[in-house]
Each structure stands twice: as structure tokens, then as C-alpha cells.
């Protein structure tokens, strides 16, 4: 069933994996960082653990996994490498994302709420030529607690002068959907087959593969 997005005052979008196919860049940045320090990146069994989380939170997770990284400044080099990869003009959008944002902005307020740094989100907005359509851009600098904490979506709703129940969140990660659920918003899972990702769909009201046809 497709989301009834026109019934909401605001649509809040995660970025990586939701609007643009960039989640793989997180794994690349982390793997390169570990290899450069003679650590085995394959000790991390599932890089999806990092999806939807801030670099500060990823640093904590890496510190828990690798004692050798205790006290190291991970956030800055990881974020810088991610942003370098993010600037690639070949980085693909999730199908139909720019067009849907443009269309939906005629009916609802639009916000991007990402665990990546704001500079990446602002670059994406400029690349999509949607500066006038996006009402709010929030990055990791704008909230103190990473998804799955609801802080980011509660803050976005407040800044848009809407109640959480009047917002629909579009997310691709478990942490992101947990954040939206805790905030009390409607939730649409993006980009993964419903049959294969039962956990994500239990957290979501709707599921879409991409934005084509919405």
C-alpha cells in the first residue's frame, strides 16, 4: 500500500539510502580508516549497524569493537572521507526522489533530517536544485542524540510548527524508523523488498521501493 502522504502537513526525509544511494560510502570510509591503522575491517560483521547513525555514534561503536581506537579522533576523518565520496556526480538518487520532493513541496512542508553532517545535505539540495522547495535541512550538528533517539524528528516537527502526528517520515534504516516511531510520526520504509526486511516493515506504516509513481 502506498503512503497517503497528502494527509500530512510535513514530510521528513532521511538522506543516505532514502534520497540518494550513499549508505555504501559509510562502509567505504570506515573500512579505509581501519585498514590505514592496520585493523581488520572484516571484524565488523554487518556494516548496516552504522546506517542512520551520526559519526559521533559510529565512533562510539568502533571504540567498543576496537580497543586500539580508544581516544582516537574518528569523527572528523570519517566524515571528511564520506563527504568526499558524497560529492561524486555519479552518486545516484533513489529513483524519482528529486521529482517527488518537488511535487510534494506544493502540498506539504519538506525537511531533510540526516545523521550525516549538514554540508552533505545542503550539497544534495543544491545538486537537486530544490533550494526553494526544502523548508528545513538538519544534520548531525543540529541534534545531540543520534537516531534511534527521537530527538531529531521531534526537533524538526517543532521547527516546522507541526505536531509529530502531522508528519510522515521516510527512512531506510532500522535506527531511523525506530527514531520516527518513538517521535510519534507516520513512517514509510524506503528501498528494500518487503519480504526480505520484515524487521523494517514492522516499524513502518508503509513501504516503497522508490519514489516513482507516488
XYZ file of C-alpha atoms in Angstrom:
214
model
C 0.000 0.000 0.000
C 1.378 3.398 -0.977
C 1.688 6.144 1.647
C -1.156 8.653 1.922
C 1.373 11.469 2.138
C -1.021 14.267 1.166
C -2.782 13.821 4.514
C 0.241 15.195 6.379
C 1.428 18.760 6.932
C 5.124 17.892 6.771
C 7.228 15.193 5.125
C 10.566 14.487 6.824
C 13.197 12.664 4.792
C 16.294 10.842 5.873
C 19.016 11.323 3.255
C 21.506 8.449 2.906
C 19.761 5.430 1.430
C 16.445 7.286 1.318
C 17.018 10.098 -1.191
C 20.433 9.125 -2.540
C 22.238 5.781 -2.722
C 25.081 6.750 -0.402
C 24.947 4.283 2.504
C 27.772 2.305 0.894
C 30.034 5.327 1.330
C 29.829 4.900 5.097
C 31.223 1.384 4.790
C 33.964 2.573 2.420
C 35.004 5.361 4.812
C 35.090 3.045 7.830
C 36.923 0.260 6.002
C 39.574 2.640 4.679
C 40.067 4.130 8.137
C 40.556 0.709 9.730
C 42.905 -0.580 7.020
C 45.056 2.558 7.343
C 45.502 1.682 11.014
C 46.294 -1.996 10.383
C 42.950 -3.127 11.771
C 40.786 -5.788 10.132
C 37.580 -4.240 8.727
C 36.026 -7.703 8.452
C 35.806 -7.840 12.243
C 32.645 -5.816 11.692
C 30.129 -8.446 10.647
C 27.356 -6.135 9.494
C 28.028 -2.586 8.346
C 24.292 -1.892 8.360
C 24.811 -1.365 12.087
C 26.129 2.094 11.139
C 23.224 3.065 8.883
C 21.208 6.017 10.101
C 23.663 6.949 12.852
C 25.765 10.061 13.413
C 29.549 9.930 13.115
C 29.739 10.524 16.860
C 27.642 7.410 17.437
C 29.683 5.434 14.891
C 32.831 6.478 16.754
C 31.393 5.029 19.960
C 30.511 1.772 18.207
C 34.005 1.483 16.715
C 35.611 2.207 20.081
C 33.601 -0.661 21.537
C 34.805 -3.015 18.791
C 38.467 -1.957 18.573
C 40.377 -1.208 21.781
C 43.169 0.255 19.634
C 40.890 3.167 18.689
C 40.241 4.357 22.238
C 40.943 8.079 22.400
C 41.360 8.459 18.632
C 39.564 11.229 16.756
C 37.440 9.201 14.352
C 34.595 11.590 13.608
C 36.483 14.171 11.581
C 38.375 11.875 9.171
C 35.381 9.575 8.679
C 33.029 12.463 7.937
C 35.541 14.121 5.612
C 36.062 10.928 3.614
C 32.321 10.297 3.442
C 31.727 13.824 2.153
C 34.459 13.419 -0.489
C 32.674 10.324 -1.770
C 29.305 12.076 -1.493
C 30.450 14.820 -3.871
C 30.769 12.347 -6.755
C 28.459 13.418 -9.597
C 27.931 9.720 -10.305
C 26.259 9.123 -6.930
C 22.731 8.025 -7.897
C 19.470 9.308 -6.499
C 16.896 6.848 -5.255
C 14.658 6.676 -8.322
C 12.190 9.542 -8.524
C 13.418 11.300 -5.376
C 14.085 14.812 -6.770
C 10.841 14.826 -8.730
C 8.807 13.659 -5.745
C 10.315 16.286 -3.444
C 9.423 18.985 -5.955
C 5.870 17.681 -6.341
C 5.277 17.125 -2.629
C 6.507 20.612 -1.703
C 3.371 22.016 -3.339
C 1.250 20.300 -0.678
C 3.456 19.817 2.406
C 6.450 21.294 4.169
C 9.586 19.318 3.279
C 12.549 18.676 5.567
C 15.730 16.633 5.263
C 16.755 15.170 8.625
C 20.023 13.280 8.298
C 22.639 11.791 10.599
C 25.278 12.937 8.130
C 26.737 16.400 8.524
C 24.702 19.307 7.224
C 27.200 20.184 4.473
C 26.392 16.917 2.683
C 22.646 17.547 2.894
C 22.995 21.134 1.696
C 25.116 19.956 -1.212
C 22.405 17.443 -2.157
C 19.686 20.109 -2.040
C 21.762 22.308 -4.362
C 22.544 19.404 -6.677
C 18.817 18.614 -6.955
C 18.064 22.339 -7.472
C 15.487 22.278 -4.679
C 16.655 25.203 -2.548
C 13.212 26.842 -2.689
C 11.304 23.616 -2.044
C 13.086 22.398 1.099
C 11.850 24.202 4.209
C 14.398 22.742 6.632
C 17.740 20.909 6.493
C 19.001 19.250 9.680
C 22.328 17.466 10.010
C 24.208 15.742 12.795
C 25.336 19.112 14.189
C 21.719 20.025 14.905
C 20.881 17.364 17.496
C 22.793 15.851 20.391
C 21.437 12.297 20.357
C 21.746 10.021 17.328
C 18.924 8.033 15.804
C 17.293 5.782 17.096
C 16.670 8.533 19.661
C 13.649 10.613 18.527
C 15.298 13.994 19.188
C 15.974 14.835 15.537
C 12.422 14.239 14.331
C 10.851 15.931 17.344
C 13.056 18.962 16.704
C 12.164 19.013 13.002
C 8.435 18.889 13.745
C 8.808 21.700 16.277
C 10.761 23.901 13.857
C 8.108 23.355 11.187
C 5.388 24.263 13.719
C 3.684 20.887 13.340
C 2.833 18.090 15.735
C 4.695 14.786 15.203
C 1.382 13.115 14.340
C 1.053 15.576 11.444
C 4.386 14.431 9.972
C 5.352 11.481 7.794
C 8.958 10.258 7.917
C 10.664 8.471 5.010
C 13.514 6.233 6.217
C 15.624 3.303 5.022
C 17.306 2.182 8.259
C 16.185 0.436 11.403
C 17.671 3.181 13.587
C 15.836 5.830 11.588
C 12.474 4.086 11.711
C 12.879 3.485 15.446
C 13.570 7.200 15.842
C 10.438 8.143 13.901
C 8.314 5.608 15.805
C 9.500 6.987 19.140
C 8.764 10.523 17.923
C 5.173 9.582 17.104
C 5.227 10.253 13.354
C 3.852 8.195 10.489
C 6.582 6.112 8.833
C 7.384 4.938 5.311
C 10.228 2.467 4.799
C 12.141 3.141 1.586
C 14.104 0.987 -0.779
C 14.026 -2.597 0.366
C 11.778 -5.507 -0.620
C 9.077 -6.033 1.960
C 9.552 -9.813 2.076
C 13.276 -9.635 2.871
C 13.223 -6.956 5.554
C 10.444 -7.901 7.945
C 12.035 -6.014 10.848
C 11.955 -2.717 8.955
C 8.393 -3.227 7.844
C 7.221 -3.949 11.380
C 8.432 -0.453 12.243
C 6.768 1.205 9.234
C 3.212 2.033 8.227
C 4.048 1.870 4.528
C 6.786 0.514 2.295
C 8.052 1.774 -1.073
C 10.949 0.635 -3.243
C 11.487 4.146 -4.627
C 9.571 7.364 -5.307
C 8.362 6.575 -8.803
C 4.617 6.805 -9.161
C 3.882 8.480 -5.827
